[in-house]
GROMACS .gro file of C-alpha atoms in nm:
model
  310
    1MET     CA    1   4.538  -2.343  -3.899
    2ILE     CA    2   4.681  -2.374  -4.295
    3VAL     CA    3   5.071  -2.471  -4.339
    4PRO     CA    4   5.159  -2.403  -4.686
    5GLY     CA    5   5.354  -2.717  -4.824
    6LEU     CA    6   5.226  -2.955  -4.574
    7GLY     CA    7   4.843  -2.929  -4.431
    8THR     CA    8   4.568  -2.819  -4.195
    9PHE     CA    9   4.594  -2.836  -3.800
   10LEU     CA   10   4.214  -2.826  -3.676
   11ARG     CA   11   4.142  -2.730  -3.325
   12HIS     CA   12   3.806  -2.911  -3.156
   13THR     CA   13   3.684  -2.795  -2.837
   14SER     CA   14   3.429  -3.049  -2.663
   15ALA     CA   15   3.207  -2.944  -2.354
   16ALA     CA   16   3.193  -3.159  -2.041
   17LYS     CA   17   3.074  -3.531  -2.062
   18LEU     CA   18   2.842  -3.742  -1.872
   19ASN     CA   19   3.001  -4.125  -1.903
   20ALA     CA   20   2.830  -4.340  -1.688
   21TRP     CA   21   2.923  -4.262  -1.339
   22GLY     CA   22   3.188  -4.006  -1.392
   23ILE     CA   23   3.206  -3.628  -1.563
   24THR     CA   24   3.489  -3.505  -1.753
   25PRO     CA   25   3.567  -3.185  -1.784
   26PRO     CA   26   3.586  -2.956  -2.095
   27SER     CA   27   3.899  -3.042  -2.301
   28CYS     CA   28   4.038  -2.917  -2.678
   29GLU     CA   29   4.215  -3.157  -2.898
   30ILE     CA   30   4.415  -3.090  -3.218
   31SER     CA   31   4.405  -3.281  -3.551
   32PHE     CA   32   4.645  -3.250  -3.838
   33SER     CA   33   4.475  -3.347  -4.227
   34THR     CA   34   4.664  -3.321  -4.544
   35ASP     CA   35   4.319  -3.431  -4.727
   36ILE     CA   36   4.181  -3.072  -4.673
   37ASP     CA   37   4.278  -2.889  -4.989
   38SER     CA   38   4.279  -2.554  -4.926
   39GLU     CA   39   4.470  -2.218  -5.016
   40ASN     CA   40   4.729  -2.041  -4.815
   41ASP     CA   41   4.493  -1.768  -4.583
   42VAL     CA   42   4.801  -1.610  -4.455
   43GLU     CA   43   4.670  -1.654  -4.093
   44LEU     CA   44   4.984  -1.830  -4.047
   45ALA     CA   45   5.210  -1.540  -4.154
   46ALA     CA   46   4.968  -1.323  -3.974
   47SER     CA   47   5.005  -1.471  -3.654
   48LEU     CA   48   5.414  -1.513  -3.690
   49ALA     CA   49   5.399  -1.109  -3.822
   50ARG     CA   50   5.234  -1.015  -3.478
   51ALA     CA   51   5.465  -1.204  -3.257
   52THR     CA   52   5.819  -1.128  -3.410
   53GLY     CA   53   5.712  -0.805  -3.574
   54CYS     CA   54   5.863  -0.926  -3.906
   55SER     CA   55   5.729  -0.799  -4.243
   56ALA     CA   56   5.517  -1.017  -4.444
   57GLU     CA   57   5.754  -1.114  -4.672
   58GLU     CA   58   6.003  -1.217  -4.429
   59CYS     CA   59   5.741  -1.437  -4.270
   60ASP     CA   60   5.657  -1.595  -4.564
   61ARG     CA   61   6.048  -1.721  -4.599
   62ILE     CA   62   6.056  -1.814  -4.218
   63ILE     CA   63   5.780  -2.042  -4.292
   64ALA     CA   64   5.885  -2.209  -4.642
   65ALA     CA   65   6.232  -2.275  -4.447
   66ASP     CA   66   6.049  -2.441  -4.153
   67VAL     CA   67   5.851  -2.680  -4.378
   68ASP     CA   68   6.143  -2.784  -4.540
   69ASP     CA   69   6.323  -2.883  -4.227
   70MET     CA   70   6.004  -3.084  -4.122
   71ARG     CA   71   5.983  -3.256  -4.458
   72ARG     CA   72   6.366  -3.331  -4.435
   73ALA     CA   73   6.301  -3.450  -4.101
   74ILE     CA   74   6.025  -3.672  -4.158
   75ALA     CA   75   6.207  -3.816  -4.442
   76SER     CA   76   6.507  -3.906  -4.236
   77ALA     CA   77   6.348  -4.000  -3.885
   78GLY     CA   78   6.013  -4.048  -3.984
   79TYR     CA   79   5.873  -3.780  -3.778
   80ALA     CA   80   5.916  -3.436  -3.707
   81GLN     CA   81   5.883  -3.240  -3.372
   82LEU     CA   82   5.660  -2.957  -3.268
   83GLY     CA   83   5.779  -2.834  -2.986
   84THR     CA   84   5.563  -2.909  -2.683
   85LEU     CA   85   5.240  -2.956  -2.898
   86GLY     CA   86   5.331  -3.290  -3.039
   87ARG     CA   87   5.491  -3.426  -3.331
   88LEU     CA   88   5.392  -3.527  -3.715
   89GLU     CA   89   5.468  -3.902  -3.762
   90ALA     CA   90   5.489  -4.075  -4.107
   91ASP     CA   91   5.219  -4.347  -4.116
   92GLY     CA   92   5.322  -4.466  -4.505
   93ASP     CA   93   5.178  -4.236  -4.777
   94ASN     CA   94   4.996  -4.057  -4.485
   95LEU     CA   95   5.093  -3.817  -4.170
   96THR     CA   96   4.955  -3.832  -3.805
   97PHE     CA   97   4.985  -3.582  -3.560
   98LYS     CA   98   5.013  -3.720  -3.208
   99ARG     CA   99   4.983  -3.452  -2.900
  100THR     CA  100   5.227  -3.443  -2.598
  101GLN     CA  101   5.088  -3.500  -2.222
  102ALA     CA  102   5.249  -3.145  -2.146
  103PHE     CA  103   5.001  -3.029  -2.456
  104GLY     CA  104   4.716  -3.200  -2.214
  105GLY     CA  105   4.842  -3.061  -1.914
  106ALA     CA  106   4.837  -2.683  -2.054
  107GLN     CA  107   4.496  -2.671  -2.127
  108ALA     CA  108   4.307  -2.397  -1.905
  109LEU     CA  109   4.066  -2.645  -1.765
  110SER     CA  110   4.329  -2.949  -1.762
  111TRP     CA  111   4.326  -2.921  -1.340
  112LEU     CA  112   3.990  -3.021  -1.343
  113LYS     CA  113   3.960  -3.412  -1.237
  114PRO     CA  114   3.674  -3.611  -1.340
  115LEU     CA  115   3.400  -3.640  -1.124
  116GLU     CA  116   3.292  -3.972  -0.961
  117LEU     CA  117   2.912  -3.983  -0.886
  118GLN     CA  118   2.746  -4.228  -0.598
  119GLU     CA  119   2.411  -4.275  -0.549
  120ILE     CA  120   2.307  -4.136  -0.254
  121ALA     CA  121   2.056  -4.367  -0.016
  122PRO     CA  122   1.731  -4.152   0.093
  123GLU     CA  123   1.730  -4.037   0.421
  124LYS     CA  124   1.473  -4.199   0.672
  125ALA     CA  125   1.229  -3.948   0.781
  126GLU     CA  126   1.232  -3.896   1.146
  127PRO     CA  127   0.950  -3.823   1.373
  128ALA     CA  128   0.827  -3.485   1.458
  129PRO     CA  129   0.953  -3.371   1.809
  130ALA     CA  130   0.659  -3.407   2.054
  131GLU     CA  131   0.656  -3.022   2.077
  132ASN     CA  132   0.587  -2.975   1.749
  133ARG     CA  133   0.314  -3.230   1.746
  134THR     CA  134  -0.046  -3.134   1.730
  135ASP     CA  135  -0.226  -3.451   1.864
  136THR     CA  136  -0.086  -3.427   2.199
  137PRO     CA  137  -0.293  -3.357   2.548
  138GLU     CA  138  -0.058  -3.036   2.624
  139HIS     CA  139  -0.129  -2.874   2.261
  140THR     CA  140  -0.501  -2.970   2.290
  141SER     CA  141  -0.511  -2.792   2.648
  142PHE     CA  142  -0.307  -2.510   2.518
  143ILE     CA  143  -0.521  -2.439   2.201
  144ARG     CA  144  -0.847  -2.424   2.429
  145SER     CA  145  -0.667  -2.214   2.674
  146LEU     CA  146  -0.632  -1.962   2.378
  147HIS     CA  147  -0.997  -1.998   2.279
  148ARG     CA  148  -1.112  -1.936   2.620
  149THR     CA  149  -0.875  -1.623   2.596
  150ALA     CA  150  -1.013  -1.515   2.308
  151SER     CA  151  -1.361  -1.511   2.405
  152SER     CA  152  -1.305  -1.343   2.734
  153ALA     CA  153  -1.123  -1.056   2.537
  154ALA     CA  154  -1.439  -1.020   2.297
  155ALA     CA  155  -1.689  -1.006   2.570
  156ILE     CA  156  -1.490  -0.745   2.752
  157ALA     CA  157  -1.479  -0.519   2.422
  158LEU     CA  158  -1.849  -0.617   2.409
  159LEU     CA  159  -1.917  -0.444   2.725
  160ALA     CA  160  -1.673  -0.152   2.686
  161LEU     CA  161  -1.858  -0.080   2.380
  162ILE     CA  162  -2.215  -0.082   2.538
  163ALA     CA  163  -2.075   0.130   2.839
  164PHE     CA  164  -1.988   0.384   2.586
  165VAL     CA  165  -2.277   0.404   2.398
  166ALA     CA  166  -2.458   0.428   2.702
  167SER     CA  167  -2.239   0.697   2.815
  168GLN     CA  168  -2.317   0.897   2.522
  169ILE     CA  169  -2.682   0.894   2.583
  170PRO     CA  170  -2.784   1.244   2.688
  171ARG     CA  171  -2.988   1.253   3.017
  172ARG     CA  172  -3.286   1.478   3.133
  173ARG     CA  173  -3.140   1.751   3.337
  174SER     CA  174  -3.202   2.079   3.500
  175ALA     CA  175  -3.192   2.316   3.207
  176GLU     CA  176  -3.021   2.645   3.202
  177PRO     CA  177  -3.090   2.913   2.992
  178GLN     CA  178  -3.001   2.865   2.643
  179MET     CA  179  -2.966   3.150   2.436
  180ALA     CA  180  -2.792   3.040   2.120
  181SER     CA  181  -2.848   2.686   2.026
  182MET     CA  182  -2.846   2.490   1.665
  183GLY     CA  183  -3.090   2.206   1.757
  184ILE     CA  184  -3.372   2.160   1.494
  185GLU     CA  185  -3.737   2.198   1.595
  186ARG     CA  186  -3.960   1.925   1.535
  187LEU     CA  187  -4.268   2.068   1.359
  188ALA     CA  188  -4.589   1.894   1.388
  189THR     CA  189  -4.652   1.911   0.995
  190ASN     CA  190  -4.406   1.853   0.761
  191GLU     CA  191  -4.489   2.127   0.543
  192VAL     CA  192  -4.337   2.483   0.582
  193ASN     CA  193  -4.492   2.774   0.350
  194MET     CA  194  -4.253   3.057   0.298
  195THR     CA  195  -4.425   3.383   0.147
  196SER     CA  196  -4.102   3.565   0.119
  197PHE     CA  197  -3.746   3.495   0.057
  198GLU     CA  198  -3.441   3.700   0.227
  199ARG     CA  199  -3.282   3.921  -0.036
  200PRO     CA  200  -2.907   4.005  -0.040
  201SER     CA  201  -2.967   4.298   0.052
  202GLU     CA  202  -3.112   4.200   0.425
  203ARG     CA  203  -2.754   3.994   0.500
  204GLU     CA  204  -2.607   4.227   0.690
  205HIS     CA  205  -2.750   4.074   1.009
  206ALA     CA  206  -2.637   3.732   1.173
  207LEU     CA  207  -2.804   3.400   0.954
  208VAL     CA  208  -3.150   3.343   1.124
  209LEU     CA  209  -3.244   2.984   1.056
  210ILE     CA  210  -3.596   2.791   1.225
  211LEU     CA  211  -3.381   2.633   1.477
  212ASN     CA  212  -3.458   2.448   1.826
  213THR     CA  213  -3.269   2.342   2.107
  214PRO     CA  214  -3.171   2.022   2.159
  215ALA     CA  215  -3.347   1.994   2.495
  216ASP     CA  216  -3.691   2.097   2.330
  217GLY     CA  217  -3.696   1.752   2.136
  218MET     CA  218  -3.593   1.535   2.463
  219SER     CA  219  -3.820   1.737   2.743
  220ILE     CA  220  -4.086   1.521   2.816
  221VAL     CA  221  -4.388   1.657   2.995
  222LYS     CA  222  -4.580   1.428   3.211
  223PRO     CA  223  -4.940   1.468   3.214
  224LYS     CA  224  -5.060   1.616   3.539
  225GLU     CA  225  -5.436   1.491   3.671
  226LYS     CA  226  -5.499   1.848   3.784
  227ASP     CA  227  -5.533   2.168   3.528
  228ALA     CA  228  -5.182   2.346   3.504
  229PRO     CA  229  -5.176   2.709   3.646
  230ALA     CA  230  -5.198   2.979   3.433
  231LEU     CA  231  -4.907   3.170   3.356
  232SER     CA  232  -4.787   3.432   3.515
  233ALA     CA  233  -4.683   3.603   3.244
  234GLU     CA  234  -4.973   3.658   3.001
  235LEU     CA  235  -4.968   3.723   2.643
  236SER     CA  236  -5.091   4.093   2.522
  237ASP     CA  237  -5.212   3.948   2.230
  238THR     CA  238  -5.218   3.620   2.013
  239PRO     CA  239  -4.876   3.565   1.880
  240GLY     CA  240  -4.820   3.542   1.479
  241ARG     CA  241  -4.712   3.203   1.301
  242TYR     CA  242  -4.333   3.291   1.355
  243CYS     CA  243  -4.175   3.451   1.672
  244LEU     CA  244  -3.802   3.572   1.775
  245VAL     CA  245  -3.733   3.334   2.054
  246VAL     CA  246  -3.489   3.492   2.321
  247ALA     CA  247  -3.449   3.230   2.564
  248SER     CA  248  -3.611   2.870   2.616
  249LEU     CA  249  -3.621   2.790   2.975
  250ALA     CA  250  -3.745   2.463   3.148
  251SER     CA  251  -4.017   2.605   3.367
  252ASP     CA  252  -4.279   2.902   3.427
  253ALA     CA  253  -4.062   3.041   3.729
  254GLU     CA  254  -3.727   3.081   3.548
  255ALA     CA  255  -3.908   3.227   3.224
  256ASN     CA  256  -4.071   3.484   3.467
  257VAL     CA  257  -3.766   3.578   3.599
  258PHE     CA  258  -3.584   3.587   3.254
  259ILE     CA  259  -3.859   3.875   3.159
  260ASP     CA  260  -3.843   4.082   3.458
  261SER     CA  261  -3.484   4.135   3.422
  262TYR     CA  262  -3.517   4.300   3.039
  263PRO     CA  263  -3.817   4.552   3.177
  264ARG     CA  264  -3.730   4.756   2.899
  265HIS     CA  265  -3.841   4.502   2.623
  266LYS     CA  266  -4.200   4.392   2.573
  267LEU     CA  267  -4.112   4.001   2.604
  268ASN     CA  268  -4.397   3.716   2.590
  269LEU     CA  269  -4.423   3.398   2.727
  270LEU     CA  270  -4.467   3.081   2.505
  271GLU     CA  271  -4.572   2.722   2.601
  272LYS     CA  272  -4.456   2.468   2.337
  273ASP     CA  273  -4.331   2.095   2.385
  274GLY     CA  274  -4.288   2.149   2.751
  275ARG     CA  275  -4.088   2.436   2.698
  276TYR     CA  276  -4.127   2.792   2.813
  277ARG     CA  277  -3.994   3.012   2.517
  278VAL     CA  278  -3.947   3.397   2.566
  279TYR     CA  279  -4.005   3.596   2.266
  280ALA     CA  280  -3.971   3.948   2.212
  281ALA     CA  281  -4.152   3.966   1.854
  282SER     CA  282  -4.383   3.784   1.638
  283ALA     CA  283  -4.551   3.826   1.313
  284ASN     CA  284  -4.733   3.614   1.032
  285THR     CA  285  -4.417   3.605   0.788
  286ILE     CA  286  -4.028   3.554   0.864
  287ASN     CA  287  -3.939   3.907   0.733
  288GLY     CA  288  -4.197   4.050   0.943
  289VAL     CA  289  -4.028   3.902   1.222
  290LYS     CA  290  -3.708   4.026   1.123
  291ASP     CA  291  -3.872   4.407   1.039
  292ILE     CA  292  -3.978   4.412   1.365
  293ALA     CA  293  -3.649   4.301   1.525
  294ARG     CA  294  -3.462   4.532   1.329
  295ALA     CA  295  -3.709   4.835   1.394
  296ASP     CA  296  -3.692   4.780   1.802
  297SER     CA  297  -3.307   4.691   1.814
  298LEU     CA  298  -3.371   4.342   1.903
  299TYR     CA  299  -3.078   4.197   1.771
  300ALA     CA  300  -2.854   4.453   1.943
  301ALA     CA  301  -3.035   4.344   2.288
  302PHE     CA  302  -3.049   3.976   2.214
  303PRO     CA  303  -2.759   3.862   1.962
  304SER     CA  304  -2.861   3.491   2.021
  305ALA     CA  305  -3.230   3.508   1.914
  306TRP     CA  306  -3.335   3.318   1.668
  307ILE     CA  307  -3.655   3.284   1.485
  308CYS     CA  308  -3.907   2.982   1.587
  309ARG     CA  309  -4.239   2.874   1.411
  310ASN     CA  310  -4.537   2.900   1.679
   0.00000   0.00000   0.00000
């Protein structure tokens, strides 16, 4: 802050400092210099105007009068008191500023005391408690017990898995008449010759697939030492390559009982892969079988019928 006709007051702020074994808090210092050649920057007058509400001209007159009073005091007493801030003292041809103890205590961080540092001896490591040690017999026995428990649990889980898989394997049973089945027929050859395809106009009936029952692929006919007896229901003629199967039974007797229950239809019997299949129509093509089925209303009598390759 420039005081016209007297000098310049400078404010210095210092951060906290580490001195040997102590830390001093941040502080603020005020210094005065008469060697700084600077013009009046009217900062002092502006500050006084804000504090008192006076005009700039009135503030300039007040500052000039105070400076004259300080000069007279320094000339007569050798110093000029600057309130609680400190005082200006004459030192030969120079002026020095000394602050008061009250100014030091009025700073914002003056209540902080210097910190004293003391060397702290390193703590001695304490031995780990016995319950946390891993080399004790109790801990070793506990780990072994956990391993045995885990092995037993794994063995039980494996046995449960084997039992579940075994329960899912189908067993041979006395099959009942199967009117609708989605098993895929296992053919002797991999080639299927399709002579014709279904047209969109023929889709009014149910979808017909070349299917077989799961029991057909699983039933095993054991070879007999004696010749098998002739079928009770003889074929009227040699069946075509494709048959409209209406039932697949496990024995000849069951097949004949089924045929006798539908006397109005010309049902025939075909033995294949250990199963006795009752069919109502046969032809050399799929479309031929479907034409016969439509003509004889076989789909109405046997809604679950399917076409099987002979």
